[in-house]
Coordinates of C-alpha atoms in Angstrom, one line a residue:
M283 CA 8.6 -3.2 28.1
A284 CA 6.4 -1.2 25.4
S285 CA 3.8 0.8 27.8
L286 CA 0.6 2.4 26.9
N287 CA 0.6 3.6 30.4
P288 CA -0.1 7.3 30.2
L289 CA 3.2 9.6 30.8
G290 CA 3.4 10.0 34.3
T291 CA 5.4 13.3 33.8
N292 CA 4.7 16.8 32.5
L293 CA 5.6 17.6 28.8
D294 CA 8.9 19.5 28.7
L295 CA 9.7 21.6 25.4
R296 CA 11.1 18.2 23.8
K297 CA 8.1 16.2 24.4
A298 CA 5.7 19.2 23.6
K299 CA 7.5 19.6 20.3
H300 CA 6.7 15.9 19.6
L301 CA 3.1 16.0 20.3
L302 CA 2.3 19.3 18.5
R303 CA 4.3 17.9 15.3
R304 CA 2.5 14.7 15.0
A305 CA -0.9 15.6 16.0
T306 CA -1.6 18.8 14.1
F307 CA -0.3 21.0 10.9
N308 CA -0.1 24.1 13.4
Y309 CA 3.1 24.2 14.5
T310 CA 3.5 27.4 16.4
K311 CA 5.7 28.5 19.4
E312 CA 2.9 30.1 21.2
Q313 CA 1.3 26.6 21.3
L314 CA 4.5 25.0 22.2
D315 CA 4.7 27.3 25.2
S316 CA 1.2 26.4 26.2
F317 CA 1.8 22.8 26.3
V318 CA 5.1 22.9 28.1
G319 CA 4.2 21.9 31.9
M320 CA 0.9 20.1 30.6
S321 CA 0.3 16.5 31.3
A322 CA 0.3 14.5 28.1
T323 CA -3.3 13.7 28.8
N324 CA -4.5 17.4 29.3
A325 CA -2.3 18.3 26.1
V326 CA -4.1 15.5 24.0
S327 CA -7.5 16.0 25.5
S328 CA -7.1 19.9 24.3
L329 CA -6.7 18.6 20.8
T330 CA -9.8 16.7 20.6
T331 CA -12.0 19.6 20.6
V332 CA -14.2 19.9 17.6
S333 CA -13.7 23.0 15.6
S334 CA -15.4 24.9 12.9
N335 CA -13.3 25.4 9.8
T336 CA -12.2 28.9 9.2
L337 CA -13.4 28.9 5.7
S338 CA -16.8 27.4 5.3
E339 CA -16.3 26.7 1.3
P340 CA -13.8 27.4 -1.2
Y341 CA -13.6 30.4 -3.8
D342 CA -12.5 30.0 -7.3
P343 CA -11.6 33.7 -8.1
L344 CA -11.3 33.1 -12.1
P345 CA -11.9 34.1 -14.6
V346 CA -11.2 37.6 -13.6
G347 CA -14.3 40.0 -13.5
A348 CA -16.9 37.2 -13.5
P349 CA -15.4 34.6 -10.9
D350 CA -17.2 31.4 -10.7
G351 CA -16.9 32.3 -6.6
F352 CA -18.4 29.4 -4.6
W353 CA -19.2 27.3 -7.2
T354 CA -19.5 24.2 -4.8
S355 CA -22.8 25.6 -3.4
S356 CA -24.1 26.7 -7.0
L357 CA -27.5 25.1 -8.3
Q358 CA -25.6 24.2 -11.7
L359 CA -24.6 20.9 -12.5
P360 CA -21.0 20.6 -10.9
N361 CA -19.4 19.4 -14.2
S362 CA -20.6 22.6 -16.1
F363 CA -17.9 24.7 -14.8
E364 CA -14.8 25.5 -16.6
G365 CA -11.4 24.6 -15.0
Q366 CA -12.4 21.7 -13.3
G367 CA -8.6 20.8 -12.7
R368 CA -8.2 24.0 -11.0
K369 CA -11.1 23.9 -9.1
R370 CA -10.1 20.5 -7.8
A371 CA -6.7 22.0 -6.7
I372 CA -8.5 25.2 -5.1
A373 CA -10.7 22.3 -3.0
T374 CA -7.7 21.2 -1.6
G375 CA -6.1 24.7 -1.0
W376 CA -9.6 25.3 1.3
W377 CA -8.6 22.3 3.4
W378 CA -5.2 23.3 4.0
Y379 CA -6.1 26.9 4.8
N380 CA -8.6 25.4 7.4
A381 CA -5.7 23.0 8.4
M382 CA -3.0 25.5 9.2
N383 CA -5.9 27.5 11.5
D384 CA -6.9 24.2 13.3
V385 CA -5.1 23.6 16.6
G386 CA -6.5 20.3 17.2
L387 CA -6.2 16.7 15.6
K388 CA -9.4 17.2 13.3
H389 CA -7.2 17.8 9.9
K390 CA -4.5 15.5 10.9
L391 CA -6.9 12.7 11.3
S392 CA -8.7 13.8 8.4
F393 CA -5.9 13.3 6.2
F394 CA -5.3 9.9 7.9
L395 CA -8.4 8.9 6.5
H396 CA -7.3 10.0 3.2
T397 CA -4.3 7.8 3.5
C398 CA -6.7 5.0 4.1
F399 CA -9.6 5.3 1.9
V400 CA -7.9 6.8 -0.7
V401 CA -9.2 8.4 -3.8
G402 CA -7.0 10.5 -6.7
K403 CA -8.7 13.8 -7.0
D404 CA -7.8 13.9 -10.9
T405 CA -7.7 10.4 -11.7
G406 CA -11.6 9.7 -12.1
V407 CA -13.3 11.5 -9.0
G408 CA -15.2 13.9 -11.5
S409 CA -16.1 17.3 -11.1
A410 CA -14.4 19.3 -8.7
T411 CA -17.3 19.3 -6.2
Y412 CA -17.1 16.1 -5.6
I413 CA -13.5 16.1 -4.3
Y414 CA -14.7 19.0 -1.9
D415 CA -17.6 16.8 -0.8
H416 CA -15.5 14.0 -0.5
I417 CA -13.0 15.9 1.8
R418 CA -15.8 17.5 3.8
L419 CA -17.0 13.6 4.4
L420 CA -13.4 12.8 5.7
E421 CA -13.6 15.8 8.2
F422 CA -16.8 14.7 9.4
Y423 CA -15.6 11.3 10.6
A424 CA -12.0 12.5 11.4
L425 CA -12.7 12.4 15.0
G426 CA -15.7 10.1 15.0
N427 CA -16.6 6.5 14.2
I428 CA -14.2 4.5 11.2
K429 CA -16.7 1.8 10.8
T430 CA -19.6 4.3 10.1
F431 CA -17.3 6.2 8.0
A432 CA -16.5 3.0 6.0
K433 CA -20.3 2.5 5.4
K434 CA -20.9 6.2 4.3
I435 CA -17.8 6.3 1.8
T436 CA -19.2 3.6 -0.2
L437 CA -22.2 6.4 -1.2
D438 CA -19.7 9.0 -1.7
N439 CA -19.8 10.3 -5.3
G440 CA -16.2 10.7 -5.9
M441 CA -15.7 7.2 -4.4
L442 CA -18.0 5.8 -6.7
N443 CA -16.7 7.4 -9.6
Y444 CA -13.0 6.8 -8.9
L445 CA -13.5 2.9 -8.3
D446 CA -16.0 2.3 -11.0
N447 CA -18.8 1.4 -8.6
S448 CA -21.4 3.2 -10.5
Q449 CA -20.9 0.8 -13.2
N450 CA -21.4 -2.2 -11.0
N451 CA -24.5 -3.9 -11.7
K452 CA -26.3 -7.6 -11.0
N453 CA -26.0 -8.2 -15.0
N454 CA -22.3 -7.0 -15.3
P455 CA -20.5 -7.2 -12.0
N456 CA -17.5 -4.7 -11.4
E457 CA -15.2 -5.8 -8.5
N458 CA -13.1 -3.1 -8.5
Y459 CA -14.3 -1.1 -5.1
A460 CA -15.3 -4.5 -3.7
R461 CA -11.5 -5.7 -4.2
E462 CA -9.8 -2.3 -2.9
Y463 CA -12.1 -1.9 0.1
L464 CA -11.0 -5.2 1.7
E465 CA -7.5 -5.4 0.2
L466 CA -6.6 -1.9 1.0
F467 CA -9.4 0.2 3.0
T468 CA -10.3 -2.2 5.7
I469 CA -9.2 -5.6 6.4
L470 CA -6.5 -5.9 4.1
A471 CA -5.2 -8.9 2.2
G472 CA -2.4 -10.8 4.5
A473 CA -0.2 -13.4 3.3
Q474 CA -1.4 -15.3 0.2
I475 CA -1.8 -18.9 0.9
G476 CA -3.1 -20.2 -2.0
E477 CA -4.7 -19.4 -5.7
G478 CA -7.2 -16.4 -5.1
N479 CA -6.9 -17.1 -1.3
Y480 CA -5.4 -14.8 1.2
T481 CA -5.2 -15.0 4.9
N482 CA -8.1 -12.6 5.3
Y483 CA -10.3 -13.0 2.2
T484 CA -10.6 -15.1 -1.2
E485 CA -11.6 -14.0 -4.4
I486 CA -14.9 -15.4 -3.6
D487 CA -15.3 -12.9 -0.9
I488 CA -14.4 -10.2 -3.4
Q489 CA -17.1 -11.6 -5.8
Q490 CA -19.8 -11.6 -3.1
A491 CA -18.9 -8.2 -1.6
A492 CA -19.4 -6.8 -5.5
K493 CA -22.8 -8.1 -5.5
V494 CA -23.7 -6.3 -2.1
L495 CA -22.5 -3.3 -3.7
S496 CA -24.2 -3.7 -6.9
G497 CA -26.6 -1.0 -7.7
F498 CA -24.7 2.1 -5.9
K499 CA -24.9 5.3 -8.4
S500 CA -23.3 8.4 -8.3
R501 CA -25.8 11.4 -8.3
A502 CA -24.7 14.0 -10.7
D503 CA -26.6 16.6 -9.4
R504 CA -26.0 16.1 -5.7
S505 CA -29.4 16.1 -4.9
D506 CA -29.5 13.1 -2.6
I507 CA -28.6 14.2 0.8
D508 CA -27.3 12.0 3.9
P509 CA -29.6 12.5 6.8
D510 CA -26.8 11.8 9.2
T511 CA -23.9 14.1 7.5
N512 CA -26.0 16.6 5.5
L513 CA -23.8 16.0 2.7
P514 CA -24.6 14.8 -0.8
M515 CA -24.5 11.1 -1.6
G516 CA -25.1 8.8 -4.4
Y517 CA -28.3 6.7 -4.7
I518 CA -29.2 2.8 -5.1
N519 CA -30.8 1.8 -8.4
I520 CA -32.7 -1.4 -7.2
D521 CA -33.2 -2.7 -10.5
Q522 CA -29.5 -2.9 -10.6
H523 CA -29.0 -4.6 -7.5
D524 CA -28.2 -8.5 -7.3
T525 CA -31.1 -9.3 -4.7
K526 CA -30.1 -12.9 -4.0
D527 CA -28.2 -14.1 -1.0
K528 CA -24.2 -13.4 -0.8
T529 CA -22.5 -16.1 1.1
F530 CA -18.9 -15.6 2.3
T531 CA -16.4 -18.2 2.6
A532 CA -14.9 -19.5 6.2
A533 CA -12.6 -16.3 6.4
F534 CA -16.0 -14.7 7.4
N535 CA -17.2 -17.6 9.0
N536 CA -19.3 -18.5 6.0
Q537 CA -21.6 -15.5 7.0
T538 CA -24.8 -15.2 4.6
I539 CA -26.1 -11.6 3.9
T540 CA -29.7 -11.9 2.9
G541 CA -30.4 -10.2 -0.2
R542 CA -33.1 -7.6 -0.2
S543 CA -34.9 -5.9 -3.1
T544 CA -35.9 -2.3 -1.5
E545 CA -34.0 1.1 -0.9
S546 CA -34.1 0.4 2.9
G547 CA -33.2 -3.2 2.4
I548 CA -30.2 -2.8 0.2
F549 CA -28.9 -0.3 2.8
D550 CA -29.1 -2.9 5.4
E551 CA -27.2 -5.4 3.1
L552 CA -24.4 -2.7 3.1
S553 CA -24.5 -2.4 6.8
D554 CA -24.4 -6.1 7.4
F555 CA -21.3 -6.5 5.1
V556 CA -19.7 -3.6 6.7
E557 CA -20.3 -5.2 10.2
M558 CA -19.2 -8.2 9.2
V559 CA -15.8 -7.3 8.0
F560 CA -15.0 -4.6 11.0
A561 CA -16.1 -7.9 13.3
Q562 CA -12.8 -9.4 12.1
P563 CA -9.9 -8.8 14.6
E564 CA -7.6 -8.2 11.7
T565 CA -9.7 -5.5 10.6
A566 CA -8.9 -3.6 14.0
K567 CA -5.3 -4.4 13.9
A568 CA -5.2 -3.1 10.4
Y569 CA -6.2 0.3 11.4
C570 CA -3.9 0.3 14.4
R571 CA -1.1 -0.4 12.6
K572 CA -1.9 2.4 9.9
L573 CA -2.5 4.6 13.0
Y574 CA 1.2 3.5 14.4
R575 CA 2.8 4.6 11.2
Y576 CA 1.2 7.6 10.9
F577 CA 1.8 9.1 14.3
V578 CA 4.5 6.8 15.6
K579 CA 7.1 5.2 13.7
S580 CA 7.3 3.0 10.4
H581 CA 8.8 0.0 11.5
W582 CA 8.4 -1.9 15.0
T583 CA 9.2 -5.0 16.9
E584 CA 7.1 -7.9 17.9
E585 CA 7.3 -6.3 21.4
V586 CA 5.3 -3.2 20.1
E587 CA 2.9 -5.6 18.1
T588 CA 2.1 -7.6 21.3
D589 CA 2.1 -4.6 23.9
I590 CA 0.8 -1.6 21.8
I591 CA -1.0 -2.6 18.7
T592 CA -2.9 -5.5 20.1
P593 CA -4.4 -3.8 22.9
L594 CA -5.1 -0.7 21.1
A595 CA -6.9 -2.9 18.4
Q596 CA -8.8 -4.4 21.2
L597 CA -9.6 -1.0 22.2
L598 CA -11.0 -0.1 19.1
I599 CA -13.3 -2.7 19.2
D600 CA -14.3 -2.1 22.5
S601 CA -14.7 1.4 21.4
D602 CA -17.0 0.1 18.3
Y603 CA -14.4 1.6 15.9
E604 CA -14.4 5.3 17.6
I605 CA -11.2 6.8 16.6
L606 CA -10.7 8.9 19.6
P607 CA -10.0 6.4 22.4
V608 CA -7.3 4.9 20.5
V609 CA -5.5 7.6 19.2
T610 CA -6.2 9.6 22.8
K611 CA -4.5 6.5 24.3
L612 CA -1.7 6.2 22.0
L613 CA -0.7 10.2 22.1
S614 CA -0.8 10.4 25.7
S615 CA 1.4 6.8 26.4
E616 CA 4.8 6.5 27.7
H617 CA 5.4 4.8 24.4
F618 CA 4.7 7.4 22.1
Y619 CA 7.1 10.1 24.1
D620 CA 9.6 6.9 24.1
A621 CA 9.8 6.9 28.1
D622 CA 9.0 3.2 28.3
D623 CA 12.6 1.6 27.5
T624 CA 16.3 3.2 27.6
D625 CA 17.2 1.7 24.1
A626 CA 18.8 4.5 22.2
T627 CA 18.5 2.3 19.0
D628 CA 14.8 2.5 18.4
E629 CA 14.0 6.5 19.1
I630 CA 10.6 7.5 18.2
I631 CA 11.3 11.5 19.1
G632 CA 12.8 12.4 15.5
S633 CA 12.1 9.1 13.7
I634 CA 9.8 10.1 10.8
I635 CA 10.8 12.1 7.8
K636 CA 8.5 14.7 7.5
S637 CA 6.2 14.7 4.6
P638 CA 6.0 17.7 2.1
L639 CA 2.9 18.7 3.6
Q640 CA 4.2 18.5 7.2
L641 CA 7.3 20.6 6.0
I642 CA 5.4 23.7 4.6
S643 CA 2.7 23.6 7.1
E644 CA 5.6 23.8 10.3
L645 CA 7.5 26.7 8.0
C646 CA 4.3 28.8 7.5
S647 CA 3.1 28.4 11.0
M648 CA 6.2 28.6 12.9
F649 CA 7.4 31.8 11.0
S650 CA 4.0 33.2 10.8
V651 CA 4.3 33.6 7.2
T652 CA 1.4 36.1 6.3
I653 CA -0.4 33.9 3.9
P654 CA -2.6 35.7 1.5
N655 CA -6.4 36.0 2.6
P656 CA -8.5 33.6 1.0
T657 CA -11.7 35.8 2.0
T658 CA -10.4 39.4 1.0
D659 CA -7.4 38.4 -1.6
P660 CA -8.9 35.1 -3.3
L661 CA -6.9 35.6 -6.2
N662 CA -3.5 35.7 -4.6
Y663 CA -4.3 32.7 -2.0
Y664 CA -6.0 30.4 -4.1
N665 CA -4.6 30.8 -7.9
N666 CA -1.1 32.6 -7.4
F667 CA -0.1 31.1 -3.9
F668 CA -1.8 27.7 -3.5
Y669 CA -2.4 26.5 -6.9
K670 CA 0.2 27.8 -8.9
F671 CA 3.2 27.7 -6.1
I672 CA 2.3 25.0 -3.4
H673 CA 0.0 22.9 -5.6
N674 CA 1.7 22.6 -8.9
S675 CA 5.1 23.8 -8.0
Y676 CA 6.5 22.8 -4.5
L677 CA 4.3 19.7 -3.9
N678 CA 4.8 18.0 -7.1
A679 CA 8.6 18.8 -6.8
A680 CA 8.7 17.4 -3.5
G681 CA 7.1 14.0 -4.7
M682 CA 3.4 14.7 -3.3
D683 CA 0.6 15.1 -5.9
F684 CA -1.9 16.5 -3.1
F685 CA -4.9 14.6 -2.7
N686 CA -4.1 12.7 -5.8
P687 CA -1.7 9.7 -5.1
D688 CA -0.6 7.7 -7.9
L689 CA -2.2 4.5 -6.9
V690 CA -5.1 3.4 -4.9
A691 CA -2.7 2.1 -2.3
G692 CA -1.9 5.9 -1.5
Y693 CA 1.3 7.5 -0.9
P694 CA 4.3 4.8 -0.7
A695 CA 5.4 6.4 2.6
Y696 CA 2.6 5.1 4.1
Y697 CA 2.3 1.6 2.9
Q698 CA 5.5 0.6 0.6
V699 CA 8.0 -1.6 2.6
P700 CA 10.6 -1.4 3.6
D701 CA 11.4 2.5 3.0
Y702 CA 7.8 3.8 4.2
D703 CA 8.5 7.5 4.9
R704 CA 12.1 7.5 3.4
H705 CA 10.1 8.1 0.1
W706 CA 9.9 11.4 0.9
F707 CA 13.4 12.3 0.7
S708 CA 15.6 11.0 -2.7
S709 CA 17.2 12.7 -5.1
N710 CA 14.0 12.9 -6.8
T711 CA 12.4 15.2 -4.2
I712 CA 15.5 17.0 -2.7
I713 CA 15.3 20.1 -5.0
G714 CA 11.9 20.6 -4.3
R715 CA 12.2 20.4 -0.5
Y716 CA 15.4 22.6 -0.3
R717 CA 14.1 25.2 -2.5
L718 CA 10.8 25.8 -0.7
I719 CA 12.6 28.0 2.4
E720 CA 14.4 29.9 -0.4
S721 CA 11.3 30.6 -2.0
L722 CA 9.4 31.7 1.1
I723 CA 12.4 34.1 1.9
E724 CA 12.4 35.5 -1.6
G725 CA 9.1 35.8 -2.0
K726 CA 9.2 34.0 -5.6
N727 CA 8.7 30.7 -7.1
T728 CA 12.5 29.5 -7.0
I729 CA 11.1 26.0 -7.9
G730 CA 9.2 27.4 -11.1
S731 CA 8.5 30.9 -11.6
G732 CA 6.6 34.1 -10.8
S733 CA 5.6 35.8 -7.4
I734 CA 4.2 33.9 -4.7
Y735 CA 2.7 36.8 -3.0
T736 CA 4.0 36.7 0.4
S737 CA 7.6 36.1 2.1
L738 CA 9.1 35.0 5.2
D739 CA 10.5 37.6 7.3
T740 CA 13.5 36.1 9.2
V741 CA 14.5 39.2 10.9
L742 CA 10.6 39.6 12.5
F743 CA 10.6 36.0 13.2
V744 CA 14.2 36.3 15.6
K745 CA 12.9 39.6 17.0
N746 CA 9.5 38.1 18.1
K747 CA 10.0 34.8 18.9
I748 CA 13.9 34.3 19.9
P749 CA 14.4 35.9 23.5
N750 CA 18.4 36.2 23.3
A751 CA 19.0 37.1 19.6
S752 CA 22.0 39.3 20.4
D753 CA 24.2 36.3 21.7
P754 CA 25.1 34.4 18.6
N755 CA 25.1 31.1 20.7
L756 CA 21.9 31.5 22.2
L757 CA 20.3 32.9 19.0
I758 CA 21.0 29.6 17.2
S759 CA 20.3 27.2 19.9
E760 CA 16.9 28.9 20.7
I761 CA 16.1 28.5 17.2
A762 CA 17.2 24.9 16.8
D763 CA 15.2 24.4 20.0
L764 CA 12.4 25.2 17.9
L765 CA 12.9 23.8 14.8
Y766 CA 14.6 20.6 15.4
P767 CA 13.2 17.2 17.7
E768 CA 16.6 17.2 19.6
A769 CA 18.9 20.2 21.2
I770 CA 21.9 20.3 18.9
D771 CA 25.5 20.4 20.5
S772 CA 28.2 22.9 20.7
D773 CA 29.8 21.6 17.3
R774 CA 26.6 22.0 15.3
T775 CA 26.1 25.4 17.1
N776 CA 29.5 26.8 16.0
Y777 CA 29.0 25.6 12.5
F778 CA 25.7 27.5 12.2
K779 CA 27.5 30.5 13.6
T780 CA 30.0 30.9 11.1
I781 CA 26.8 31.9 9.1
I782 CA 26.2 34.9 11.1
V783 CA 29.9 35.4 12.4
D784 CA 32.6 35.4 10.0
E785 CA 35.2 32.5 11.1
G786 CA 37.9 34.3 13.2
F787 CA 35.8 37.0 14.3
P788 CA 34.4 37.6 18.0
D789 CA 30.9 36.8 19.0
Y790 CA 30.2 40.4 19.8
Y791 CA 30.3 41.0 16.0
W792 CA 27.0 39.7 15.7
T793 CA 25.9 41.5 19.0
N794 CA 26.9 44.7 18.0
A795 CA 24.8 44.2 14.6
W796 CA 21.9 42.9 16.2
N797 CA 21.8 46.0 18.9
Q798 CA 22.4 48.5 15.9
Y799 CA 19.1 47.0 14.2
I800 CA 17.2 47.3 17.3
S801 CA 18.0 50.7 17.8
S802 CA 17.8 51.9 14.1
N803 CA 15.5 49.5 12.9
D804 CA 18.0 49.1 10.0
A805 CA 17.7 45.5 9.2
I806 CA 20.0 45.3 5.9
T807 CA 23.3 43.8 7.6
V808 CA 21.2 41.5 9.9
K809 CA 18.6 40.2 7.6
T810 CA 21.3 39.1 5.0
R811 CA 23.0 36.8 7.7
L812 CA 19.7 35.5 9.2
D813 CA 18.3 34.7 5.8
A814 CA 21.4 32.6 5.2
L815 CA 21.1 31.2 8.5
I816 CA 17.6 30.2 8.3
T817 CA 18.0 28.5 5.1
A818 CA 21.0 26.4 6.2
M819 CA 19.2 25.5 9.4
I820 CA 16.0 24.5 7.6
N821 CA 17.8 22.4 4.9
A822 CA 19.7 20.9 7.5
P823 CA 19.1 17.0 8.3
E824 CA 17.7 17.8 11.5
F825 CA 14.9 19.8 10.3
Q826 CA 13.6 16.9 7.7
L827 CA 13.1 14.8 10.8
M828 CA 10.0 14.9 13.6

């Protein structure tokens, strides 16, 4: 029976790896060591601490000689700056650097909110400063209240631009945002049961929602500040708001939202609308299914729907849509660690194909890649390493247009049946994934061209992180224990061993080479072998899973 009961045993390495991979983008041996022996409840609790960002705001190092610098805090209009596409990418580079320095749930959950309330940073948000504000809004509510976030996102300048709600007015209704709000962002459509009629709402409900949302406009100069978040927000043009009553269908119990004609009254209309949508049990279930798919597994049985999704949805309702009670319950449960059954055909650990974002984040954190410092070396971090290599080359080649999904529905891995996360791994994306480790080891962009201004030192990784590096069998098994969800068997160990010990040669060939390096600090021989070994182990099927 699928169970949300807390895991009764302390975390071993296998379970600690599972939790850390699923809950953060910062995956290190040191953090794993600290989790082993902890209870799941305490380990998850340690991930819920609110942490400040390492970087307070993004920095544009261009143009050289007179950089735009901290343009997001400039008093100039956001659209007055050149290089908007680069700046939008830099804003996501700011987010990623903070994610890489956060041992907690905040950035994992802020990206979850991005998959729920999608905007495409390069396809309609507008100036780069608006995507920066949007990401800050995701972070503000990452450990907070989904329902409140669902109100605030409506006044987000980037969202107002992206889904055209700034063009929605009483005389010329634009239903784009209202439609996506119901169909994709909150309650979801459900099965179609008639012309213009779905399980969870009808076309009439979309029309009424658009009227509620009429008159909400983006503010170009960001002069309106939300008192709750202290972030820029849009505004209400009262003259363009439909002040009549809005009556919804039986899908929403025929509720009528009273029309208002003052700014505070129109905000109350928005609040009434959101409360109405979130009062539907299907809204809570929609979010819990998304959380399950994001943190646990893409497919599940009716048993899981009954014993996991449904009680989590009730907990979400009982918590008035606070996200942390649900996430902590799920990540601490027997079910999350696959400890509630003995069925080997439905394993949870190792069941998700890593996203390109997870892949590079794990590599850089586990191997302690010395990323250029964005504070002291902003040109090499923001422009050369992140923008040119990670953003433009690797992530695009690996199938992730970062913070810019092709569709409002988001990345196919999170919604497209039946493949879901399998979308990350295909003939179109495999080259980008496989050349990532080559690029990091060689210190150059093997997907495109140019230096990446850092490199992955396999020798130092082994020296600092692998206790029994002189024994080739233990070397490989200990590396595998860090990199793979499950331990590898002797056949797999022997396969990888042929990379560092030529077939037919005894194990002491490697032992002597390693001991010679330790005594002389001459790494030439071991580096060649370790570069090849790490490349093979990273590009093996086992590393693609988490």
